[in-house]
Tab-separated table of C-alpha atoms in Angstrom:
chain	number	residue	atom	x	y	z
M	1482	UNK	CA	-3.649	28.084	-94.288
M	1483	UNK	CA	-1.511	25.258	-95.680
M	1484	UNK	CA	-3.792	24.573	-98.675
M	1485	UNK	CA	-2.815	27.950	-100.170
M	1486	UNK	CA	1.032	27.439	-100.063
M	1487	UNK	CA	2.890	25.054	-102.445
M	1488	UNK	CA	4.341	22.862	-99.584
M	1489	UNK	CA	6.759	20.817	-101.737
M	1490	UNK	CA	8.331	24.027	-103.060
M	1491	UNK	CA	8.468	25.635	-99.602
M	1492	UNK	CA	10.073	22.479	-98.176
M	1493	UNK	CA	12.646	22.391	-100.788
M	1494	UNK	CA	13.511	26.064	-100.287
M	1495	UNK	CA	13.653	25.442	-96.522
M	1496	UNK	CA	16.313	22.742	-97.004
M	1497	UNK	CA	18.181	24.924	-99.474
M	1498	UNK	CA	18.249	27.731	-96.905
M	1499	UNK	CA	19.431	25.342	-94.272
M	1500	UNK	CA	22.321	24.073	-96.447
M	1501	UNK	CA	23.345	27.631	-97.322
M	1502	UNK	CA	23.213	28.759	-93.689
M	1503	UNK	CA	25.280	25.769	-92.521
M	1504	UNK	CA	27.853	26.617	-95.249
M	1505	UNK	CA	28.486	30.156	-93.961
M	1506	UNK	CA	27.879	29.587	-90.291
M	1507	UNK	CA	31.302	29.463	-88.445
M	1508	UNK	CA	32.182	27.131	-85.665
M	1509	UNK	CA	33.373	29.033	-82.575
M	1510	UNK	CA	35.520	27.725	-79.843
M	1511	UNK	CA	36.277	30.857	-77.885
M	1512	UNK	CA	33.870	32.353	-75.356
M	1513	UNK	CA	34.435	35.790	-76.802
M	1514	UNK	CA	33.084	34.636	-80.158
M	1515	UNK	CA	30.294	32.561	-78.718
M	1516	UNK	CA	28.998	35.125	-76.166
M	1517	UNK	CA	30.184	38.464	-77.625
M	1518	UNK	CA	30.131	37.882	-81.357
M	1519	UNK	CA	33.838	38.557	-82.018
M	1520	UNK	CA	35.246	37.054	-85.229
M	1521	UNK	CA	38.304	34.737	-85.270
M	1522	UNK	CA	40.629	37.793	-85.148
M	1523	UNK	CA	38.858	39.082	-82.051
M	1524	UNK	CA	37.206	42.070	-83.769
M	1525	UNK	CA	33.627	43.128	-82.792
M	1526	UNK	CA	30.923	43.422	-85.492
M	1527	UNK	CA	30.691	46.530	-87.654
M	1528	UNK	CA	27.868	48.954	-88.224
M	1529	UNK	CA	26.035	47.214	-90.983
M	1530	UNK	CA	26.517	43.708	-89.478
M	1531	UNK	CA	24.899	45.030	-86.256
M	1532	UNK	CA	22.212	46.963	-87.995
M	1533	UNK	CA	21.044	44.168	-90.342
M	1534	UNK	CA	21.176	41.636	-87.514
M	1535	UNK	CA	18.970	43.910	-85.490
M	1536	UNK	CA	16.551	44.156	-88.351
M	1537	UNK	CA	16.277	40.445	-89.039
M	1538	UNK	CA	15.993	39.609	-85.390
M	1539	UNK	CA	13.210	42.189	-84.868
M	1540	UNK	CA	11.261	41.283	-88.040
M	1541	UNK	CA	10.285	37.986	-86.658
M	1542	UNK	CA	7.808	35.613	-88.414
M	1543	UNK	CA	5.327	36.692	-85.791
M	1544	UNK	CA	6.015	40.375	-86.588
M	1545	UNK	CA	5.282	39.900	-90.244
M	1546	UNK	CA	2.030	38.047	-89.511
M	1547	UNK	CA	0.987	40.653	-86.983
M	1548	UNK	CA	1.618	43.552	-89.329
M	1549	UNK	CA	-0.311	41.871	-92.138
M	1550	UNK	CA	-3.222	40.772	-89.854
M	1551	UNK	CA	-3.533	44.184	-88.172
M	1552	UNK	CA	-3.659	45.780	-91.632
M	1553	UNK	CA	-6.188	43.153	-92.747
M	1554	UNK	CA	-8.493	43.914	-89.808
M	1555	UNK	CA	-7.836	47.588	-88.964
M	1556	UNK	CA	-6.248	49.103	-91.981
M	1557	UNK	CA	-3.472	51.728	-91.803
M	1558	UNK	CA	-4.229	52.331	-88.128
M	1559	UNK	CA	-3.243	48.802	-87.306
M	1560	UNK	CA	-0.111	48.820	-89.376
M	1561	UNK	CA	1.010	52.149	-87.870
M	1562	UNK	CA	0.364	50.806	-84.365
M	1563	UNK	CA	2.547	47.771	-84.895
M	1564	UNK	CA	5.209	49.886	-86.671
M	1565	UNK	CA	5.300	52.145	-83.611
M	1566	UNK	CA	6.905	49.328	-81.625
M	1567	UNK	CA	9.931	49.626	-83.875
M	1568	UNK	CA	10.530	53.046	-82.361
M	1569	UNK	CA	12.169	50.799	-79.702
M	1570	UNK	CA	15.378	51.102	-81.719
M	1571	UNK	CA	15.495	54.781	-80.893
M	1572	UNK	CA	14.645	54.474	-77.293
M	1573	UNK	CA	16.838	51.400	-76.984
M	1574	UNK	CA	19.812	53.359	-78.368
M	1575	UNK	CA	19.322	56.000	-75.787
M	1576	UNK	CA	18.966	53.444	-72.907
M	1577	UNK	CA	22.194	51.664	-74.045
M	1578	UNK	CA	24.104	54.889	-74.442
M	1579	UNK	CA	23.200	56.028	-70.940
M	1580	UNK	CA	23.917	52.734	-69.336
M	1581	UNK	CA	27.315	52.363	-70.995
M	1582	UNK	CA	28.729	55.871	-71.274
M	1583	UNK	CA	26.950	57.667	-68.359
M	1584	UNK	CA	26.671	54.961	-65.782
M	1585	UNK	CA	29.646	52.747	-66.923
M	1586	UNK	CA	27.561	49.584	-67.009
M	1587	UNK	CA	28.775	46.423	-68.741
M	1588	UNK	CA	25.373	44.745	-68.711
M	1589	UNK	CA	21.879	45.444	-67.469
M	1590	UNK	CA	21.841	42.924	-64.824
M	1591	UNK	CA	24.942	44.375	-63.128
M	1592	UNK	CA	23.525	47.907	-63.265
M	1593	UNK	CA	20.181	46.856	-61.743
M	1594	UNK	CA	21.901	44.822	-59.005
M	1595	UNK	CA	24.038	47.872	-58.127
M	1596	UNK	CA	21.144	50.336	-57.954
M	1597	UNK	CA	18.133	48.145	-56.888
M	1598	UNK	CA	19.791	45.232	-55.153
M	1599	UNK	CA	19.171	41.603	-55.845
M	1600	UNK	CA	15.437	42.168	-56.495
M	1601	UNK	CA	16.316	44.305	-59.497
M	1602	UNK	CA	18.478	41.705	-61.216
M	1603	UNK	CA	16.254	38.827	-60.362
M	1604	UNK	CA	13.034	40.469	-61.611
M	1605	UNK	CA	14.740	41.561	-64.783
M	1606	UNK	CA	16.089	37.988	-65.352
M	1607	UNK	CA	12.696	36.559	-64.904
M	1608	UNK	CA	11.179	38.916	-67.406
M	1609	UNK	CA	13.761	38.447	-70.164
M	1610	UNK	CA	13.760	34.655	-69.682
M	1611	UNK	CA	9.982	34.681	-70.324
M	1612	UNK	CA	10.593	36.941	-73.267
M	1613	UNK	CA	13.080	34.606	-74.851
M	1614	UNK	CA	10.838	31.585	-74.305
M	1615	UNK	CA	7.896	33.353	-75.972
M	1616	UNK	CA	10.095	34.312	-78.885
M	1617	UNK	CA	10.934	30.615	-79.436
M	1618	UNK	CA	7.268	29.679	-79.021
M	1619	UNK	CA	5.707	32.345	-81.289
M	1620	UNK	CA	8.099	31.888	-84.177
M	1621	UNK	CA	7.816	28.081	-84.141
M	1622	UNK	CA	4.096	28.434	-84.001
M	1623	UNK	CA	4.101	30.477	-87.222
M	1624	UNK	CA	6.299	27.816	-88.906
M	1625	UNK	CA	3.922	25.109	-87.796
M	1626	UNK	CA	0.850	26.939	-89.111
M	1627	UNK	CA	2.438	27.199	-92.497
M	1628	UNK	CA	2.795	23.505	-92.879
M	1629	UNK	CA	-0.337	22.018	-91.265
M	1630	UNK	CA	-3.112	22.033	-88.805
M	1631	UNK	CA	-2.005	22.462	-85.176
M	1632	UNK	CA	-1.099	19.137	-83.631
M	1633	UNK	CA	-0.930	17.333	-87.016
M	1634	UNK	CA	2.046	15.344	-88.329
M	1635	UNK	CA	3.252	18.010	-90.777
M	1636	UNK	CA	2.864	20.690	-88.126
M	1637	UNK	CA	5.008	18.868	-85.679
M	1638	UNK	CA	7.571	17.753	-88.275
M	1639	UNK	CA	8.076	21.326	-89.528
M	1640	UNK	CA	8.562	22.669	-85.998
M	1641	UNK	CA	11.018	19.912	-85.097
M	1642	UNK	CA	13.019	20.423	-88.325
M	1643	UNK	CA	13.254	24.246	-88.044
M	1644	UNK	CA	14.149	23.940	-84.339
M	1645	UNK	CA	16.776	21.280	-84.947
M	1646	UNK	CA	18.406	23.000	-87.856
M	1647	UNK	CA	18.520	26.381	-86.177
M	1648	UNK	CA	19.746	25.010	-82.925
M	1649	UNK	CA	22.469	23.022	-84.652
M	1650	UNK	CA	24.299	26.017	-86.233
M	1651	UNK	CA	23.553	28.230	-83.223
M	1652	UNK	CA	25.193	25.709	-80.919
M	1653	UNK	CA	28.152	25.543	-83.233
M	1654	UNK	CA	28.816	29.300	-83.645
M	1655	UNK	CA	26.978	31.209	-80.835
M	1656	UNK	CA	26.391	34.870	-81.310
M	1657	UNK	CA	29.135	35.090	-84.043
M	1658	UNK	CA	27.099	32.623	-86.120
M	1659	UNK	CA	23.963	34.517	-85.487
M	1660	UNK	CA	25.416	37.772	-86.675
M	1661	UNK	CA	26.989	36.289	-89.726
M	1662	UNK	CA	23.874	34.425	-90.853
M	1663	UNK	CA	21.602	37.282	-90.126
M	1664	UNK	CA	23.200	39.346	-92.954
M	1665	UNK	CA	22.361	36.499	-95.426
M	1666	UNK	CA	18.865	36.161	-93.992
M	1667	UNK	CA	18.263	39.836	-94.291
M	1668	UNK	CA	19.182	39.818	-97.987
M	1669	UNK	CA	16.752	36.889	-98.596
M	1670	UNK	CA	14.037	38.456	-96.520
M	1671	UNK	CA	14.292	41.767	-98.224
M	1672	UNK	CA	14.213	40.100	-101.658
M	1673	UNK	CA	11.047	38.225	-100.625
M	1674	UNK	CA	9.322	41.340	-99.418
M	1675	UNK	CA	10.341	43.291	-102.500
M	1676	UNK	CA	8.924	40.533	-104.649
M	1677	UNK	CA	5.643	40.670	-102.820
M	1678	UNK	CA	5.509	44.404	-103.154
M	1679	UNK	CA	6.278	44.191	-106.863
M	1680	UNK	CA	3.354	41.870	-107.296
M	1681	UNK	CA	1.119	44.230	-105.409
M	1682	UNK	CA	2.202	47.285	-107.304
M	1683	UNK	CA	1.345	45.656	-110.680
M	1684	UNK	CA	-2.009	44.350	-109.577
M	1685	UNK	CA	-4.886	45.978	-111.498
M	1686	UNK	CA	-6.892	46.549	-108.265
M	1687	UNK	CA	-3.971	48.226	-106.437
M	1688	UNK	CA	-4.898	51.877	-105.463
M	1689	UNK	CA	-2.463	53.652	-103.043
M	1690	UNK	CA	-5.109	56.198	-101.863
M	1691	UNK	CA	-7.594	53.456	-101.245
M	1692	UNK	CA	-5.019	51.709	-98.941
M	1693	UNK	CA	-4.590	54.907	-96.912
M	1694	UNK	CA	-8.333	55.522	-96.527
M	1695	UNK	CA	-9.241	51.943	-95.479
M	1696	UNK	CA	-10.675	51.681	-91.911
M	1697	UNK	CA	-9.806	55.292	-91.087
M	1698	UNK	CA	-12.671	55.849	-88.634
M	1699	UNK	CA	-11.810	57.303	-85.175
M	1700	UNK	CA	-13.453	54.361	-83.415
M	1701	UNK	CA	-11.040	51.965	-85.147
M	1702	UNK	CA	-9.368	49.781	-82.455
M	1703	UNK	CA	-6.095	50.210	-84.274
M	1704	UNK	CA	-5.810	53.668	-82.903
M	1705	UNK	CA	-6.114	52.368	-79.324
M	1706	UNK	CA	-3.239	49.940	-80.124
M	1707	UNK	CA	-1.167	52.782	-81.412
M	1708	UNK	CA	-1.557	54.603	-78.077
M	1709	UNK	CA	-0.567	51.451	-76.282
M	1710	UNK	CA	2.479	51.038	-78.494
M	1711	UNK	CA	3.627	54.610	-77.785
M	1712	UNK	CA	3.229	54.168	-74.060
M	1713	UNK	CA	5.134	50.881	-74.081
M	1714	UNK	CA	7.900	51.943	-76.523
M	1715	UNK	CA	10.200	53.304	-73.790
M	1716	UNK	CA	10.314	50.077	-71.643
M	1717	UNK	CA	9.830	47.574	-74.555
M	1718	UNK	CA	13.479	47.490	-75.827
M	1719	UNK	CA	15.020	47.073	-72.451
M	1720	UNK	CA	13.138	43.775	-71.884
M	1721	UNK	CA	14.421	42.461	-75.179
M	1722	UNK	CA	17.762	40.833	-74.461
M	1723	UNK	CA	18.433	40.362	-78.232
M	1724	UNK	CA	18.449	44.064	-78.801
M	1725	UNK	CA	20.168	44.934	-75.575
M	1726	UNK	CA	22.973	42.367	-76.159
M	1727	UNK	CA	23.848	44.053	-79.489
M	1728	UNK	CA	24.072	47.368	-77.755
M	1729	UNK	CA	27.127	46.205	-75.660
M	1730	UNK	CA	29.211	44.743	-78.552
M	1731	UNK	CA	30.937	47.604	-80.346
M	1732	UNK	CA	32.128	51.186	-79.777
M	1733	UNK	CA	29.826	54.120	-79.141
M	1734	UNK	CA	29.654	55.446	-82.731
M	1735	UNK	CA	29.114	52.060	-84.276
M	1736	UNK	CA	26.305	51.196	-81.768
M	1737	UNK	CA	24.566	54.475	-82.231
M	1738	UNK	CA	24.607	54.334	-86.042
M	1739	UNK	CA	23.631	50.614	-86.117
M	1740	UNK	CA	20.490	51.328	-84.037
M	1741	UNK	CA	19.535	54.289	-86.155
M	1742	UNK	CA	19.889	52.275	-89.427
M	1743	UNK	CA	17.957	49.345	-87.841
M	1744	UNK	CA	15.079	51.685	-87.033
M	1745	UNK	CA	14.461	53.101	-90.432
M	1746	UNK	CA	15.094	49.787	-92.301
M	1747	UNK	CA	12.811	47.714	-90.012
M	1748	UNK	CA	10.057	50.306	-89.857
M	1749	UNK	CA	9.995	50.560	-93.654
M	1750	UNK	CA	9.842	46.774	-94.111
M	1751	UNK	CA	7.040	46.339	-91.566
M	1752	UNK	CA	5.135	49.192	-93.153
M	1753	UNK	CA	5.548	47.690	-96.571
M	1754	UNK	CA	4.502	44.246	-95.427
M	1755	UNK	CA	1.447	45.740	-93.672
M	1756	UNK	CA	0.321	47.138	-97.054
M	1757	UNK	CA	-0.275	43.579	-98.162
M	1758	UNK	CA	-2.669	43.046	-95.285
M	1759	UNK	CA	-4.499	46.254	-95.999
M	1760	UNK	CA	-4.859	45.392	-99.694
M	1761	UNK	CA	-6.229	41.918	-98.778
M	1762	UNK	CA	-8.542	43.463	-96.216
M	1763	UNK	CA	-10.099	45.806	-98.786
M	1764	UNK	CA	-10.723	43.039	-101.299
M	1765	UNK	CA	-11.653	40.195	-98.927
M	1766	UNK	CA	-14.785	38.185	-99.669
M	1767	UNK	CA	-16.999	36.615	-97.147
M	1768	UNK	CA	-15.335	34.919	-94.294
M	1769	UNK	CA	-11.875	34.630	-96.017
M	1770	UNK	CA	-8.683	34.629	-93.919
M	1771	UNK	CA	-5.625	36.728	-94.807
M	1772	UNK	CA	-3.646	34.118	-96.722
M	1773	UNK	CA	-6.639	32.897	-98.624
M	1774	UNK	CA	-7.423	36.432	-99.779
M	1775	UNK	CA	-3.790	37.047	-100.764
M	1776	UNK	CA	-3.587	33.817	-102.686
M	1777	UNK	CA	-6.752	34.644	-104.641
M	1778	UNK	CA	-5.542	38.137	-105.476
M	1779	UNK	CA	-1.853	37.623	-106.128
M	1780	UNK	CA	-1.751	33.911	-106.867
M	1781	UNK	CA	0.147	30.902	-105.365
M	1782	UNK	CA	3.564	32.362	-106.200
M	1783	UNK	CA	2.802	35.121	-103.716
M	1784	UNK	CA	1.763	32.567	-101.154
M	1785	UNK	CA	5.051	30.733	-101.604
M	1786	UNK	CA	7.004	33.945	-101.305
M	1787	UNK	CA	5.079	34.863	-98.108
M	1788	UNK	CA	5.918	31.387	-96.706
M	1789	UNK	CA	9.605	31.886	-97.511
M	1790	UNK	CA	9.668	35.346	-95.767
M	1791	UNK	CA	8.080	33.812	-92.734
M	1792	UNK	CA	10.414	30.875	-92.469
M	1793	UNK	CA	13.480	33.054	-93.032
M	1794	UNK	CA	12.343	35.535	-90.393
M	1795	UNK	CA	11.656	32.715	-87.922
M	1796	UNK	CA	15.092	31.177	-88.365
M	1797	UNK	CA	16.868	34.460	-88.040
M	1798	UNK	CA	14.981	35.291	-84.838
M	1799	UNK	CA	15.539	31.800	-83.316
M	1800	UNK	CA	19.338	31.755	-83.749
M	1801	UNK	CA	19.614	35.201	-82.026
M	1802	UNK	CA	17.235	34.132	-79.355
M	1803	UNK	CA	19.349	31.045	-78.654
M	1804	UNK	CA	22.473	33.071	-78.471
M	1805	UNK	CA	20.913	35.569	-76.122
M	1806	UNK	CA	19.605	32.724	-73.955
M	1807	UNK	CA	23.155	31.359	-73.625
M	1808	UNK	CA	24.602	34.699	-72.693
M	1809	UNK	CA	21.755	35.352	-70.222
M	1810	UNK	CA	22.215	32.057	-68.384
M	1811	UNK	CA	25.990	31.761	-68.442
M	1812	UNK	CA	27.329	35.364	-68.445
M	1813	UNK	CA	24.623	37.530	-67.058
M	1814	UNK	CA	23.083	35.212	-64.523
M	1815	UNK	CA	26.352	33.274	-63.845
M	1816	UNK	CA	24.617	29.910	-63.709
M	1817	UNK	CA	27.735	28.137	-64.971
M	1818	UNK	CA	31.307	28.519	-65.966
M	1819	UNK	CA	31.758	30.895	-68.883
M	1820	UNK	CA	32.333	28.162	-71.493
M	1821	UNK	CA	30.886	27.294	-74.887
M	1822	UNK	CA	29.728	23.987	-73.463
M	1823	UNK	CA	27.506	25.672	-70.914
M	1824	UNK	CA	26.244	28.153	-73.517
M	1825	UNK	CA	25.215	25.235	-75.771
M	1826	UNK	CA	23.458	23.551	-72.844
M	1827	UNK	CA	21.470	26.796	-72.151
M	1828	UNK	CA	20.442	26.952	-75.789
M	1829	UNK	CA	19.108	23.382	-75.766
M	1830	UNK	CA	17.092	24.115	-72.539
M	1831	UNK	CA	15.517	27.209	-73.963
M	1832	UNK	CA	14.620	25.361	-77.193
M	1833	UNK	CA	12.881	22.628	-75.213
M	1834	UNK	CA	11.128	25.209	-73.131
M	1835	UNK	CA	9.848	26.911	-76.238
M	1836	UNK	CA	8.569	23.616	-77.743
M	1837	UNK	CA	6.672	23.037	-74.540
M	1838	UNK	CA	4.943	26.371	-74.970
M	1839	UNK	CA	4.032	25.525	-78.543
M	1840	UNK	CA	2.279	22.371	-77.422
M	1841	UNK	CA	0.448	23.947	-74.565
M	1842	UNK	CA	0.344	27.728	-75.225
M	1843	UNK	CA	-2.066	30.062	-76.823
M	1844	UNK	CA	-2.303	30.491	-80.625
M	1845	UNK	CA	-2.831	34.197	-80.481
M	1846	UNK	CA	0.243	35.785	-82.067
M	1847	UNK	CA	-0.262	39.262	-80.738
M	1848	UNK	CA	-0.887	38.009	-77.156
M	1849	UNK	CA	2.894	37.469	-76.555
M	1850	UNK	CA	3.593	41.084	-77.618
M	1851	UNK	CA	0.819	42.572	-75.496
M	1852	UNK	CA	1.575	40.505	-72.411
M	1853	UNK	CA	5.317	40.897	-72.421
M	1854	UNK	CA	5.044	44.634	-73.300
M	1855	UNK	CA	2.672	45.126	-70.363
M	1856	UNK	CA	4.969	43.230	-67.955
M	1857	UNK	CA	7.997	45.315	-69.128
M	1858	UNK	CA	6.232	48.478	-67.918
M	1859	UNK	CA	7.827	47.970	-64.461
M	1860	UNK	CA	11.042	49.060	-66.215
M	1861	UNK	CA	9.650	52.532	-67.237
M	1862	UNK	CA	10.191	54.138	-63.890
M	1863	UNK	CA	13.632	52.534	-63.731
M	1864	UNK	CA	14.436	54.115	-67.119
M	1865	UNK	CA	13.033	57.588	-66.281
M	1866	UNK	CA	14.263	57.939	-62.657
M	1867	UNK	CA	17.392	55.727	-62.399
M	1868	UNK	CA	18.898	55.675	-65.846
M	1869	UNK	CA	17.591	59.005	-66.983
M	1870	UNK	CA	17.616	61.243	-63.926
M	1871	UNK	CA	20.171	59.265	-61.919
M	1872	UNK	CA	17.933	59.039	-58.883
M	1873	UNK	CA	17.576	55.993	-56.515
M	1874	UNK	CA	14.200	54.276	-56.171
M	1875	UNK	CA	13.027	52.840	-52.793
M	1876	UNK	CA	13.145	48.996	-52.926
M	1877	UNK	CA	9.603	48.762	-51.601
M	1878	UNK	CA	8.274	51.009	-54.342
M	1879	UNK	CA	10.194	49.073	-57.035
M	1880	UNK	CA	8.914	45.611	-55.808
M	1881	UNK	CA	5.362	46.946	-55.675
M	1882	UNK	CA	5.748	48.191	-59.253
M	1883	UNK	CA	7.041	44.768	-60.368
M	1884	UNK	CA	4.052	42.990	-58.736
M	1885	UNK	CA	1.503	45.423	-60.315
M	1886	UNK	CA	3.037	45.136	-63.794
M	1887	UNK	CA	3.167	41.336	-63.767
M	1888	UNK	CA	-0.353	41.307	-62.310
M	1889	UNK	CA	-1.574	43.570	-65.124
M	1890	UNK	CA	0.042	41.470	-67.790
M	1891	UNK	CA	-1.504	38.282	-66.271
M	1892	UNK	CA	-4.931	39.891	-65.985
M	1893	UNK	CA	-4.890	41.002	-69.670
M	1894	UNK	CA	-3.803	37.553	-70.769
M	1895	UNK	CA	-6.735	35.933	-68.795
M	1896	UNK	CA	-9.177	38.503	-70.170
M	1897	UNK	CA	-7.958	38.114	-73.759
M	1898	UNK	CA	-8.142	34.353	-73.474
M	1899	UNK	CA	-11.721	34.632	-72.118
M	1900	UNK	CA	-10.923	33.022	-68.771
M	1901	UNK	CA	-12.020	36.263	-66.969
M	1902	UNK	CA	-14.371	39.139	-67.651
M	1903	UNK	CA	-13.533	41.480	-64.853
M	1904	UNK	CA	-12.277	44.490	-66.851
M	1905	UNK	CA	-15.335	44.546	-69.121
M	1906	UNK	CA	-17.732	44.143	-66.141
M	1907	UNK	CA	-16.205	47.022	-64.180
M	1908	UNK	CA	-15.268	49.423	-67.003
M	1909	UNK	CA	-17.863	48.559	-69.680
M	1910	UNK	CA	-15.018	48.231	-72.276
M	1911	UNK	CA	-15.515	45.454	-74.783
M	1912	UNK	CA	-12.639	45.370	-77.266
M	1913	UNK	CA	-9.374	43.655	-76.146
M	1914	UNK	CA	-7.312	46.748	-77.201
M	1915	UNK	CA	-9.379	49.056	-75.089
M	1916	UNK	CA	-8.843	46.745	-72.146
M	1917	UNK	CA	-5.158	46.646	-72.887
M	1918	UNK	CA	-4.939	50.384	-72.967
M	1919	UNK	CA	-6.713	50.695	-69.616
M	1920	UNK	CA	-4.331	48.108	-68.073
M	1921	UNK	CA	-1.308	49.887	-69.557
M	1922	UNK	CA	-2.471	53.228	-68.223
M	1923	UNK	CA	-3.061	51.855	-64.796
M	1924	UNK	CA	0.215	49.991	-64.479
M	1925	UNK	CA	2.223	52.841	-65.877
M	1926	UNK	CA	0.445	55.439	-63.674
M	1927	UNK	CA	0.970	53.368	-60.541
M	1928	UNK	CA	4.631	52.860	-61.291
M	1929	UNK	CA	5.491	56.341	-62.206
M	1930	UNK	CA	3.645	57.757	-59.169
M	1931	UNK	CA	4.784	55.371	-56.455
M	1932	UNK	CA	8.419	55.127	-57.757
M	1933	UNK	CA	8.538	58.896	-58.214
M	1934	UNK	CA	7.406	59.451	-54.545
M	1935	UNK	CA	9.870	56.762	-53.408
M	1936	UNK	CA	12.836	58.189	-55.372
M	1937	UNK	CA	15.551	60.389	-54.116
M	1938	UNK	CA	18.606	62.188	-55.446
M	1939	UNK	CA	21.590	59.792	-55.674
M	1940	UNK	CA	24.368	60.583	-53.177
M	1941	UNK	CA	27.785	60.900	-54.757
M	1942	UNK	CA	30.476	59.473	-52.483
M	1943	UNK	CA	34.102	60.397	-52.857
């Protein structure tokens, strides 16, 4: 991949971005600014700060690559499938609104502890901790791939630099710094994507109708992935602490509108970026990979712009991931005194954990989405019965649902990594997305059935 990107130019732009980010990133000393994103006057973030922060933290480097690769392989079906996950902003807004203004919750852990006992908060904390670690891992992996072959000197140096630079300003300013730098990073990211689309639109081989008709067959695996996304889109936002944290910062009107704006902006950008993948897929030659095809079609300037977009999106996701990790460990889990010092320590530990996963984890970028999305399915009955219908779930049914969801996620990961072949042998399914759909249906069906049977109307005490 690296031979197609002008690395000296990309490196110079990376250091320029780092300098600009450090210039605008504030240093925060109060816990309110570090954990809740308040400015120096104690004010919460506004609508557009929240919305643009949501967009940049959800359009990660991995997301851009996934959208383009799915378009490259499966056409519009693949791009629509990945875009469907961004419906999480709509379901996430509903979840946050019910939790805060119907149930009076101040965070998710407290609500789950109250309604499901210690098992509810512990299982949730385990899930979101893994989610944060995989976010660090996946975005650093993309950065490494841009600069060199896995395990090489340039690969390791790029990962170390991006980790160090992002961690430095995140530790200085916490969530307030993440929110403030996200606005800058959104502007740069949107400009890079707009530049790529301008190149695409003026290309002599560009034909919009051809993009829409590419890989439209009903047996396209992209349609299976679209069904999976629609099944997971209810639980998916609740297991993302970055999104959920931003749902508890501002008043009701500001929060609702920020989620709505984040939905249409992010969905539009992901769809637009996916068009690049579809265009490259139509015109690929032989055994070309995505970036190789795009460079041949659009030139090295497009490859450089793509690299810039990926690095910017990686940095914007990492700083928000670190700030959410600090809040999770110190505020939500109560593992230490509510101080900026402990928050910075939590950031450092999560960064080191992500680096370990980079060295020993999988190189499949979609695997993290599929595995965490499947694991999060144990939250669907909680959302439907407890948050939505205000019913209580029997602890035994809930724990069984957690075990089945985590087991299903583990099974899919082992199948996708070719360590096991049980699903194919039993069902006859061959494609990984068909296996993912089967696992999703089984986990979701089990959870909704057992938790529904084990639920009861909540007693209201005077």
